[in-house]
Structure formats: C-alpha cells, structure tokens
CSV table of C-alpha atoms in Angstrom, one decimal:
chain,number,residue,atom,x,y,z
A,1,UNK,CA,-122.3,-61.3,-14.8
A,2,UNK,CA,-120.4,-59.0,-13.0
A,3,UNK,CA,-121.0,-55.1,-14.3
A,4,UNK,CA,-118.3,-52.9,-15.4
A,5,UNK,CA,-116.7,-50.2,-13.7
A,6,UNK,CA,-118.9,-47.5,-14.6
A,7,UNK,CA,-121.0,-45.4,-12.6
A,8,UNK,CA,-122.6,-42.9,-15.7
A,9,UNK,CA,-122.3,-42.6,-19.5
A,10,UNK,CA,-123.4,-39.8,-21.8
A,11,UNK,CA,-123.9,-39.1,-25.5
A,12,UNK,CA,-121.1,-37.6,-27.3
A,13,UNK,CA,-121.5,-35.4,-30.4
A,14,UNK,CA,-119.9,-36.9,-33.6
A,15,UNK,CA,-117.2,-35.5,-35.9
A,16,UNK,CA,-119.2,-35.1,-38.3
A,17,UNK,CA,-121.6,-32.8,-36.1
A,18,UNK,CA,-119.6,-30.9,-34.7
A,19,UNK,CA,-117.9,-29.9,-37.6
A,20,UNK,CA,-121.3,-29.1,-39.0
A,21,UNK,CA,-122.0,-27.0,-36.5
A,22,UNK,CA,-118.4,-25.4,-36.4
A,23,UNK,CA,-117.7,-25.3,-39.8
A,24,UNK,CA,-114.1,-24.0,-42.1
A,25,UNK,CA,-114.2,-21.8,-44.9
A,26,UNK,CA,-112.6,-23.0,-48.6
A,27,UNK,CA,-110.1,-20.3,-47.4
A,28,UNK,CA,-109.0,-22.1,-44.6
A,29,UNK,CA,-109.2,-24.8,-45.8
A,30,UNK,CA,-106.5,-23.9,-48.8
A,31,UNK,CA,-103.9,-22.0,-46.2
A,32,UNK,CA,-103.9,-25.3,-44.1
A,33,UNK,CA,-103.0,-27.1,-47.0
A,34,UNK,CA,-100.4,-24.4,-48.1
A,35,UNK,CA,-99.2,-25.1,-44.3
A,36,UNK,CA,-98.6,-28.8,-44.3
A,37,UNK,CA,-97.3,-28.4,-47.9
A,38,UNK,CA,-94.5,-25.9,-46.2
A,39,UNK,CA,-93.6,-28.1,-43.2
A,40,UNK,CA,-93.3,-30.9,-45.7
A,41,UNK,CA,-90.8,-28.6,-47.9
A,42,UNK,CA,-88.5,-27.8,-45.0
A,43,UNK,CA,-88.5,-31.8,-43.4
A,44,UNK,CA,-87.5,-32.8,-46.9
A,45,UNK,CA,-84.9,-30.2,-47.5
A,46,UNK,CA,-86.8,-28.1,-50.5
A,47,UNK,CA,-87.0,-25.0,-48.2
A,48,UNK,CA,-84.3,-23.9,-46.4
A,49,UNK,CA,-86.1,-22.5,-43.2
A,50,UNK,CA,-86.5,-23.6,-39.6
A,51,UNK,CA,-89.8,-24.8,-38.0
A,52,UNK,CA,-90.8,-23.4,-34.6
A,53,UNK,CA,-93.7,-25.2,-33.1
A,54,UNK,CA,-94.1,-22.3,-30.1
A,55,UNK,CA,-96.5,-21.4,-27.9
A,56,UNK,CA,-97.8,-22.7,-23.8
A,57,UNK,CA,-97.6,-26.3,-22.4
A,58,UNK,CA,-101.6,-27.0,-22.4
A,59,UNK,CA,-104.4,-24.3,-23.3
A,60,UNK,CA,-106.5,-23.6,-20.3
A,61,UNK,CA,-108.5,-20.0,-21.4
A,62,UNK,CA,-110.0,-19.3,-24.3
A,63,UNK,CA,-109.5,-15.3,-25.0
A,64,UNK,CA,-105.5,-16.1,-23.4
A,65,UNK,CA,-105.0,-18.3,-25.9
A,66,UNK,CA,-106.4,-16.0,-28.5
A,67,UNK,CA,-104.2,-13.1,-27.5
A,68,UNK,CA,-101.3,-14.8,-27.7
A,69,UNK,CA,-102.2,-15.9,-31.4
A,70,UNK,CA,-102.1,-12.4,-32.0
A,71,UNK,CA,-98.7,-12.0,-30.4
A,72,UNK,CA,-97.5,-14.8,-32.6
A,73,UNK,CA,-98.7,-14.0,-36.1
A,74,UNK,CA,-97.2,-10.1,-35.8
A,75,UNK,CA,-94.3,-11.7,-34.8
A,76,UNK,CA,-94.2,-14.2,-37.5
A,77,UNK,CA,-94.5,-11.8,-40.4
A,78,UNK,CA,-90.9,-10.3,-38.7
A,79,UNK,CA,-89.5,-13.9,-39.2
A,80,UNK,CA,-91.1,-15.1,-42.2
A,81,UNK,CA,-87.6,-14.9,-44.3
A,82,UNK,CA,-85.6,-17.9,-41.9
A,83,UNK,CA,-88.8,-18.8,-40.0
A,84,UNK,CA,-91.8,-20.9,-40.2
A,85,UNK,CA,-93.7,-20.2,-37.1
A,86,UNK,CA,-96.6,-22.9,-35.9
A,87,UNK,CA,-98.3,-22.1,-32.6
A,88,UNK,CA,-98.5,-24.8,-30.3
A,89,UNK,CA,-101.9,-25.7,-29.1
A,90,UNK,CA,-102.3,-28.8,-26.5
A,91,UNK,CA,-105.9,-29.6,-25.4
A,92,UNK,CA,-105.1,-32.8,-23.6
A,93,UNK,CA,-102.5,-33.8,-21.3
A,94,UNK,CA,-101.0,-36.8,-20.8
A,95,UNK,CA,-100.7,-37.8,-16.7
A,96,UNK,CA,-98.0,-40.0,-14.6
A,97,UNK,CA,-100.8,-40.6,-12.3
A,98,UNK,CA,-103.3,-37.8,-11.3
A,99,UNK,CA,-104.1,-33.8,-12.9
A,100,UNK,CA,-106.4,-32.0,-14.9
A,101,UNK,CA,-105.8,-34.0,-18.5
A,102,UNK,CA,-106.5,-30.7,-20.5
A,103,UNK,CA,-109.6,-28.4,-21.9
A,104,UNK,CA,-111.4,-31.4,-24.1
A,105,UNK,CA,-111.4,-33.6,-20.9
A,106,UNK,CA,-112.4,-30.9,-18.1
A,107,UNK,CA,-112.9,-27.3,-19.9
A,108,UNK,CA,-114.6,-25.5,-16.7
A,109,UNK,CA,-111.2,-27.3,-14.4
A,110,UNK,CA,-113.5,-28.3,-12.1
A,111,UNK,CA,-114.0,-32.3,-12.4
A,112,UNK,CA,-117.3,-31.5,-14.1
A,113,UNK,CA,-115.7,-33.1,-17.3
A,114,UNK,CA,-117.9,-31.5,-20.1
A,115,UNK,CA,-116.0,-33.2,-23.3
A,116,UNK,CA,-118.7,-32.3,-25.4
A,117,UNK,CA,-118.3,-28.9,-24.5
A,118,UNK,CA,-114.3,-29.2,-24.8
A,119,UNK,CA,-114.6,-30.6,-27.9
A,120,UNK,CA,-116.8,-27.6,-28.6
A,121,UNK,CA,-114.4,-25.0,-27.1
A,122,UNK,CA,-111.2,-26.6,-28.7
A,123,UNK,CA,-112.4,-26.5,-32.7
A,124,UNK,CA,-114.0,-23.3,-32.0
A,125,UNK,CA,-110.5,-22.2,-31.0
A,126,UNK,CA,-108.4,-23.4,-33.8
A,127,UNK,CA,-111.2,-21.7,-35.7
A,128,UNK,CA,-110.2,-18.3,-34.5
A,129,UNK,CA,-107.0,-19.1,-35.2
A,130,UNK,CA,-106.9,-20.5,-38.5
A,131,UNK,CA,-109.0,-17.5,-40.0
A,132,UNK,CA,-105.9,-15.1,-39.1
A,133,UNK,CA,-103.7,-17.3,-41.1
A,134,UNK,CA,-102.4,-18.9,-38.1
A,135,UNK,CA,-100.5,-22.3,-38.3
A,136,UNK,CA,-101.1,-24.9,-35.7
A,137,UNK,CA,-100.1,-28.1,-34.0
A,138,UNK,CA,-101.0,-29.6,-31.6
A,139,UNK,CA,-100.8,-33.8,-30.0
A,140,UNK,CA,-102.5,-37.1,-30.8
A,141,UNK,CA,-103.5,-38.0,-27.4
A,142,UNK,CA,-106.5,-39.9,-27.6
A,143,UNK,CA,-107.4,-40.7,-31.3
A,144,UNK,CA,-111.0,-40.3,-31.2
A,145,UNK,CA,-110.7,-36.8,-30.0
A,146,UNK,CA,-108.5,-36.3,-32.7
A,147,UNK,CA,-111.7,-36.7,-35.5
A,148,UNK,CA,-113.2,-33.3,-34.2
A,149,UNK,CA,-110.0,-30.9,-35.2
A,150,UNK,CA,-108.1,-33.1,-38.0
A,151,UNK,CA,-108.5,-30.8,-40.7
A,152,UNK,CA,-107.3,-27.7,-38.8
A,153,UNK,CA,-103.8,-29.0,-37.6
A,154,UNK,CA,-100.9,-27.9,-40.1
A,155,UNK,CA,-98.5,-30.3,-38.0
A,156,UNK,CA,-99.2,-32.9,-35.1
A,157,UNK,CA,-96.8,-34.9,-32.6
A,158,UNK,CA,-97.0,-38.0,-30.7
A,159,UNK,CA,-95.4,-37.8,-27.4
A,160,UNK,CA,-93.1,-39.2,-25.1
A,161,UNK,CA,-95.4,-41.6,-23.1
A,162,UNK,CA,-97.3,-42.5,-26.6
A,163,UNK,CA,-94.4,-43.2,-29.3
A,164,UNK,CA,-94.8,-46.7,-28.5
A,165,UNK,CA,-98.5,-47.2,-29.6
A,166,UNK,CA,-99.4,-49.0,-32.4
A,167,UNK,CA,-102.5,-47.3,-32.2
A,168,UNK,CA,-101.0,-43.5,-32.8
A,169,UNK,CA,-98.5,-44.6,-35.5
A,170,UNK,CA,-101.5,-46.1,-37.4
A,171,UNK,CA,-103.6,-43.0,-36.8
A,172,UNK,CA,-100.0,-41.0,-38.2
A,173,UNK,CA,-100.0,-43.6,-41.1
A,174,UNK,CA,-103.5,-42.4,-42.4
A,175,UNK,CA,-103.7,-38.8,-42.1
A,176,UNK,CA,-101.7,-36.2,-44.5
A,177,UNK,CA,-100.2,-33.7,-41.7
A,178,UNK,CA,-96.8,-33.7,-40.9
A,179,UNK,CA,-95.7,-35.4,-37.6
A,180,UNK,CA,-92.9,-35.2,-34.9
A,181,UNK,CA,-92.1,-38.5,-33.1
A,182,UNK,CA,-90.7,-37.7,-29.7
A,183,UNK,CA,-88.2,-40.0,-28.2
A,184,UNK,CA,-90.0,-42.0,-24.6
A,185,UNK,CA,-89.2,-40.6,-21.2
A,186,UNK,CA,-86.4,-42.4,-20.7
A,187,UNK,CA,-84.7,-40.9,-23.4
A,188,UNK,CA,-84.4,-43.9,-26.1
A,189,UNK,CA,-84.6,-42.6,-29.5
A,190,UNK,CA,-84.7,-46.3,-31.2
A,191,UNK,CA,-88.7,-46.5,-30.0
A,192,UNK,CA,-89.4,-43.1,-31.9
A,193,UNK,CA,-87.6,-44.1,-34.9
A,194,UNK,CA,-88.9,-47.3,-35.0
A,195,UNK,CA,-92.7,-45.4,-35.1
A,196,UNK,CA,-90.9,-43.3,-37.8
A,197,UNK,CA,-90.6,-46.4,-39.6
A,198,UNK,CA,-94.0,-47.8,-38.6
A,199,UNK,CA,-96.1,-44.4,-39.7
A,200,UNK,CA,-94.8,-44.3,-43.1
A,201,UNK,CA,-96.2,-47.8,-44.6
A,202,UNK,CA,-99.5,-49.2,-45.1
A,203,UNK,CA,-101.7,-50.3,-42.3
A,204,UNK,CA,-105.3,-52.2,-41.8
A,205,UNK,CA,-107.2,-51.1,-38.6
A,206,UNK,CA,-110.1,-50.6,-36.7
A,207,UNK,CA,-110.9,-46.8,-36.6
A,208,UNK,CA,-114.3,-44.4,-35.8
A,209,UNK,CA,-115.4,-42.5,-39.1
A,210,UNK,CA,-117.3,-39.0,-39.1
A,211,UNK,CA,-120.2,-40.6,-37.9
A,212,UNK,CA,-118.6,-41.8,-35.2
A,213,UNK,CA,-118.9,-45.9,-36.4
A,214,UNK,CA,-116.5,-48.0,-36.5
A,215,UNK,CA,-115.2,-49.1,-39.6
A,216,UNK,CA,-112.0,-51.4,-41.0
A,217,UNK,CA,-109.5,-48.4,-42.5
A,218,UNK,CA,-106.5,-49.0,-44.9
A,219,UNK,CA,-103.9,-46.5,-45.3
A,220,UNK,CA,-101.0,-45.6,-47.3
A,221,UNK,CA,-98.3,-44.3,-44.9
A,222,UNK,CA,-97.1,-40.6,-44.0
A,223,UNK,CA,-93.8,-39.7,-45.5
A,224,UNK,CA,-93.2,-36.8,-43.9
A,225,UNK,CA,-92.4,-37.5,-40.0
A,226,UNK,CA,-89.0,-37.0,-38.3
A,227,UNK,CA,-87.4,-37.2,-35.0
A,228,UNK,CA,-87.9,-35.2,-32.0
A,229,UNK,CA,-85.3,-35.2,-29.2
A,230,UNK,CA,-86.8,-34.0,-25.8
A,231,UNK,CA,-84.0,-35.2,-23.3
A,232,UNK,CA,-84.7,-38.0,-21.0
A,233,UNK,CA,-82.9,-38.8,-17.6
A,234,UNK,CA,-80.4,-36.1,-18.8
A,235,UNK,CA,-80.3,-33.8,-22.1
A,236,UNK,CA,-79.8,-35.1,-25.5
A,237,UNK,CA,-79.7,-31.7,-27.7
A,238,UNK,CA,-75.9,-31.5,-27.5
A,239,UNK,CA,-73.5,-32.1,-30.4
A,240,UNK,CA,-72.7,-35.5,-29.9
A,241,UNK,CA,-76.4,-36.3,-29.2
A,242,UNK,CA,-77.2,-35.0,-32.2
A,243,UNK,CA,-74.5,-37.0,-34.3
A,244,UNK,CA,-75.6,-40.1,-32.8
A,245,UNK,CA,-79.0,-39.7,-34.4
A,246,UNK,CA,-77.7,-38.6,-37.7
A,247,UNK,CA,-75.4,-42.2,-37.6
A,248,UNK,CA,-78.4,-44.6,-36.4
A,249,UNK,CA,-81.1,-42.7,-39.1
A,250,UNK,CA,-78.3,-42.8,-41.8
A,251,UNK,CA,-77.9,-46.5,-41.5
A,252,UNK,CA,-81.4,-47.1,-41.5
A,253,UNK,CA,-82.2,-45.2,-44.6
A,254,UNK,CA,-84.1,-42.4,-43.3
A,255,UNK,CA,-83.0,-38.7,-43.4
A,256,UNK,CA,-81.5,-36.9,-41.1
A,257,UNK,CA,-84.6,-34.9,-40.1
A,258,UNK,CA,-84.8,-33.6,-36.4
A,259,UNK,CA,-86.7,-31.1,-34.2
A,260,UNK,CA,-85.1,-30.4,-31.0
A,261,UNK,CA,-87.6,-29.8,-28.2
A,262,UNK,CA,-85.9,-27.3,-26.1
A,263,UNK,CA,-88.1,-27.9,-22.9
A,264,UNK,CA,-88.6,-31.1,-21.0
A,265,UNK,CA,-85.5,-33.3,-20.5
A,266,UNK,CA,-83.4,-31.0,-22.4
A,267,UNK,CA,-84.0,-28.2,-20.0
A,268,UNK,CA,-84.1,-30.4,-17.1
A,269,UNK,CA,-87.9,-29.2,-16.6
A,270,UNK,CA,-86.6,-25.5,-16.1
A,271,UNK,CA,-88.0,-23.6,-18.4
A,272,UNK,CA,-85.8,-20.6,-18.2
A,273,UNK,CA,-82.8,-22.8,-19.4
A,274,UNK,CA,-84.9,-23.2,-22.5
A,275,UNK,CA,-82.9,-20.2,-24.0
A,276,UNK,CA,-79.5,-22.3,-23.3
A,277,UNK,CA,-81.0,-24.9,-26.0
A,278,UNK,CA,-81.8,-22.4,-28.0
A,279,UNK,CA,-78.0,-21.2,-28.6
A,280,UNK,CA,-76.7,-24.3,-29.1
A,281,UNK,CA,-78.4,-25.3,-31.7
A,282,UNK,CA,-77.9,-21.9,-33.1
A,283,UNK,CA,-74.0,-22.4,-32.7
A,284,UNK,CA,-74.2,-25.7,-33.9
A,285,UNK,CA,-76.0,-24.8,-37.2
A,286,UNK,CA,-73.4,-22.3,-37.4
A,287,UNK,CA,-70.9,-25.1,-37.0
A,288,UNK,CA,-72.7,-27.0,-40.2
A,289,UNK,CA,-75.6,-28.7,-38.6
A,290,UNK,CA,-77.9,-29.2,-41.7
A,291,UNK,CA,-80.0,-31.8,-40.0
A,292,UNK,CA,-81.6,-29.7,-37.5
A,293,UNK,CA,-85.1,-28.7,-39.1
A,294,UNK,CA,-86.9,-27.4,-36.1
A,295,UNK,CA,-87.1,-26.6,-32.7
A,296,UNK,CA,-90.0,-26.6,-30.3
A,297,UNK,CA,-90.3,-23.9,-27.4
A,298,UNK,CA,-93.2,-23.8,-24.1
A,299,UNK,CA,-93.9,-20.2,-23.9
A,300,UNK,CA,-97.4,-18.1,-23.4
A,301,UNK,CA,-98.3,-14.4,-22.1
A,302,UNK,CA,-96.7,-14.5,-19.4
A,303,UNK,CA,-93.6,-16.5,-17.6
A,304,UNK,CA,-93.5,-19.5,-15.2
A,305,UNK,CA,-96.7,-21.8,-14.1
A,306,UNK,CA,-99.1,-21.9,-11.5
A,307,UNK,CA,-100.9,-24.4,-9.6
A,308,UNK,CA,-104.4,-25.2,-10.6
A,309,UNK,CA,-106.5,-25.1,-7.8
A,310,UNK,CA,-109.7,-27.1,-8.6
A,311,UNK,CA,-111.8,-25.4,-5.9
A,312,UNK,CA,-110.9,-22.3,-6.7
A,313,UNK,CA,-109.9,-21.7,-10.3
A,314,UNK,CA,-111.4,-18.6,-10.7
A,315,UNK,CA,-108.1,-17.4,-9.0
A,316,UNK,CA,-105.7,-17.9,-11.8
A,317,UNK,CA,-103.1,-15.2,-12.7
A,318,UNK,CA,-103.6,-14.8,-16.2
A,319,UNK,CA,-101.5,-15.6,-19.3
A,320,UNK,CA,-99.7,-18.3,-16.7
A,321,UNK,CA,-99.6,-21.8,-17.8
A,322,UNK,CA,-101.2,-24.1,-15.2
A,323,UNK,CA,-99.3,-27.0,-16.4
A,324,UNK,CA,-95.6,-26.8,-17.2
A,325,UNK,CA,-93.1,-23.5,-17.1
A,326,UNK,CA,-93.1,-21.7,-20.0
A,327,UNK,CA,-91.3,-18.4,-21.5
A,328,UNK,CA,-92.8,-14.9,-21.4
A,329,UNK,CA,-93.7,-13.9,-24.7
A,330,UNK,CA,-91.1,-10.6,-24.6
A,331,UNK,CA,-88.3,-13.3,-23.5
A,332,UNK,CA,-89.7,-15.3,-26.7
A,333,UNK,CA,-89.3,-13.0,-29.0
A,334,UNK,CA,-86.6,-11.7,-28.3
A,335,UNK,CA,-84.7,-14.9,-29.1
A,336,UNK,CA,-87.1,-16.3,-32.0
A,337,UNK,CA,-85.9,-12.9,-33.8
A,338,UNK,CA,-81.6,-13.8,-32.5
A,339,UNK,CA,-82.5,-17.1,-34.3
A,340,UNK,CA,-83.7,-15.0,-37.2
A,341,UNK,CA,-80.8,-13.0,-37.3
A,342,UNK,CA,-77.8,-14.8,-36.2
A,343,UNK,CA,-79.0,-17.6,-39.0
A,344,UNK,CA,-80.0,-15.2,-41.6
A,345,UNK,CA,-77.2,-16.0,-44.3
A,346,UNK,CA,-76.4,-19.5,-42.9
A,347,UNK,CA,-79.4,-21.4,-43.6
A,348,UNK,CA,-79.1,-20.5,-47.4
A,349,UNK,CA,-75.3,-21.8,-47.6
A,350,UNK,CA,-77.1,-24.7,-45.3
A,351,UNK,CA,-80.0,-25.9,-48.1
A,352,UNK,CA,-77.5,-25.5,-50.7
A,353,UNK,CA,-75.2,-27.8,-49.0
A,354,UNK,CA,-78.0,-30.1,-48.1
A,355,UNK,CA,-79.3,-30.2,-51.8
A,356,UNK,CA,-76.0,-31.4,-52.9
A,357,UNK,CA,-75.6,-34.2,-50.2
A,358,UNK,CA,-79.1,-35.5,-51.0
C-alpha cells in the first residue's frame, strides 16, 4: 500500500493539559462570562452600546501584543458609557496559497513550526490579558486548535474563506460565545446567513474532547450570531448595502443584527481608508441606523505592515503588523473616542426605538 504524504509526526499536548498547566482563576472565569453575557445584550438589543472588536491583523510578539492590551483597556474605561471594547487577537491565518499561517502554527516565524509551543504561547497570552479584565476575540480557524483557548474568548468569528464549513458552523452551534459570520470573499452575504441559520439549531458530530479523543457531540445551537459585512470585489458598508441586508434577514426571520468590518473589502485593503468606514456608519446611525451593532477595526502600536522576512526576522520594526495594514493606535483612538462622542445621545434614542420595533 502506498504511504501517505508525510515525512514526520510529533506528539501534541491535549486541551486538557495545557490548560492544566496554564490554568484561569474563578475570577476570570466570572468576567468572561460577564463579557459574553454583554455582547449577547447588545446583539439582542437589551443594551444600547456598540461592539468594537479592535486591535492588529495576526499577533506575531508576545510583550507587543501585551502593550497594546494596555493601550486598549485605559482607553476602554474612556468609552465604557457608548462602547464595548473587545481586543482582537488572531493566532492563525488563513492563506490563498503560501505565508506564515500565524503564532500557533510557526511562533519563532522561522518554518520550525513549534504548535505545541504556539499553543503554549497563545493561552498564555490571553492569560495576561484576561487577568486585566481584558475582553477578547479572536477566529475559529482550525477547530482543534480552538480546544486549547475556548474558555478565554468573550466573542469569536468565522471568516471569509470558512463561512461555508459545516465543520465551523457545528463547532459555533456547540459552544456559548457570541459569534460574527463574515460574508465569503466574493462578497455574497446569503452563505453567511445561511451559517447564521445553520449555527443556531441542533447538530450531531464528530468532535475531539479535552483529552483529545474523539467522541460523537450533540448540541443545542447558538442564538446569539449575526452578520458581518467585510466588502468583497467592491465595498458593501454603504447605505444601500446595509438595507439590503436588513430586507433579506427581515424576511427570513432573523434580526437585523450586523457588525461592519471596516478593513478588508470595505477599505479596498487600504487600511488608512478604514477611518472613511468609520464615519459612515457614524452618519448613518445618526440617520437612524438601529441595526448596526458593531464594527470591527485592524489596528496595533504602530501604523502600516511589514514584510516578514523568514531568514531574518529578528529585523522587524516593532508594533508593525507583519500581516495586513493596520491603524496606529493614536489614529485609533482618536476616532473610537469621535464614535464615543458624536453617538453619545443617539444610541439611547436608538435602543429605545429598537425596543419598541421588537
């Protein structure tokens, strides 16, 4: 018989053991469920403030990521009236066709692919983060990976190139975070609401438990997922766009629940014309948009991206993303607390008029 395409294999720690080894305080453990209960409250229209899921394309370096943490919980506490704040933290990347897939698969960037160590790295991370009271979110990439930081994501999101997998709307079905479908590449929204629709009833599958066996899992379905638009070919965060969306999920039966991510498509993969997004959907809330409920922004330390170098990574300006273009943290600021401002009043008229429509 012909062998498979394998050259080496090597043990992997379990869930279960690395959560042993890396374990979460009752603490935590209570202001993650505060968290998801939050999120829930503002997709479902019993809290009248916006989500911001903010913060760099992938994570690359431990102590940047750390320090921009810091950055975003001070500035949180300035927004916490009109703003619930999440920081965005992406270990794995997915790839057209070839680059670094993200700190799980390759944490030293230098093809030596260490995934126990970047499973290591990435729950000792949200660790960190999580004992400053820090919400988080990051993708379902590859499901198994998933098991090793479950219980420390407030919110999670299944991506463009993913939203079609049965296996990632099952996963969404069984766990109790709130999730963000994106719309595909191409821009269709029907395959994200249709996983909308899929996620929130009950499914049979095969999945791996803590101990890493497989077992047959039932679930119940997750309630509390909603659409995210991240442009396609061209931009779909403009008024019309947005209509559109609120006609196909009204007829449907599903609410009117949608995050706009302002990078992407809908900045035509310019991530300085992320701040355009931004005051549009500012000017159309103040227009009587009540189905926006969130917006997602790429931002880190510093602005722009660099190239990752895989001979040489020791080279890396730092607080640059290595993957996509993201804001500087001043620029983000600045506009997370216009936001704040310019929507102060509004998005109390907004949940009022919300409540009475539901």
């Amino acid at each position: 018989m012909q062998k498979n395409n394998f050259d080496n294999k090597n043990t992997l720690i379990t869930p279960k053991e690395l959560k042993k080894k890396l374990s979460i305080s009752q603490d935590i453990k209570n202001n993650i469920l505060i968290s998801r209960k939050i999120i829930s409250n503002i997709i479902n229209g019993k809290d009248p403030r916006i989500l911001i899921v903010c913060g760099p394309c992938s994570i690359h370096n431990f102590d940047e990521a750390i320090e921009y943490g810091n950055l975003l919980k001070n500035l949180s506490l300035k927004l916490k009236k009109n703003i619930f704040l999440i920081m965005r933290v992406y270990f794995e990347k997915p790839r057209t066709i070839l680059g670094w897939k993200g700190l799980i698969n390759d944490p030293y960037m230098n093809h030596t692919f260490d995934i126990n160590k970047g499973l290591y790295l990435a729950r000792k991370l949200l660790i960190k983060l999580a004992i400053k009271n820090i919400s988080l979110a990051t993708e379902i990439l590859d499901p198994n990976t998933f098991h090793y930081i479950d219980d420390l994501l407030s919110w999670v999101a299944i991506g463009a190139r993913t939203v079609e997998s049965q296996i990632h709307r099952e996963i969404v079905s069984l766990i109790n975070i709130p999730a963000g479908f994106k719309n595909n590449t191409n821009g269709n929204i029907n395959v994200a609401i249709n996983a909308i629709q899929a996620s929130a009833i009950k499914h049979h599958f095969i999945s791996l438990d803590q101990n890493g066996k497989s077992y047959i899992v039932s679930t119940t379905g997750n309630k509390n997922c909603h659409l995210i638009l991240r442009g396609g070919k061209k931009p779909n965060y403009y008024k019309h766009n947005i209509l559109e969306c609120e006609k196909i999920l009204l007829n449907i039966g599903l609410k009117s629940n949608i995050m706009i991510d302002c990078s992407h498509g809908n900045s035509n993969k310019d991530y300085t014309k992320q701040i355009l997004v931004i005051k549009s959907i500012i000017s159309q809330i103040k227009e009587g948009n009540i189905s926006i409920i969130g917006i997602m922004i790429e931002s880190y330390i510093n602005q722009g991206n660099q190239i990752l170098d895989i001979k040489n990574n020791k080279k890396l300006k730092y607080g640059v993303s290595i993957t996509d273009g993201c804001l500087d943290f001043k620029s983000t600021e600045k506009v997370l607390l216009q936001i704040n401002n310019e929507l102060d009043l509004i998005l109390k008229i907004r949940f009022l008029k919300k409540k009475n429509i539901s």
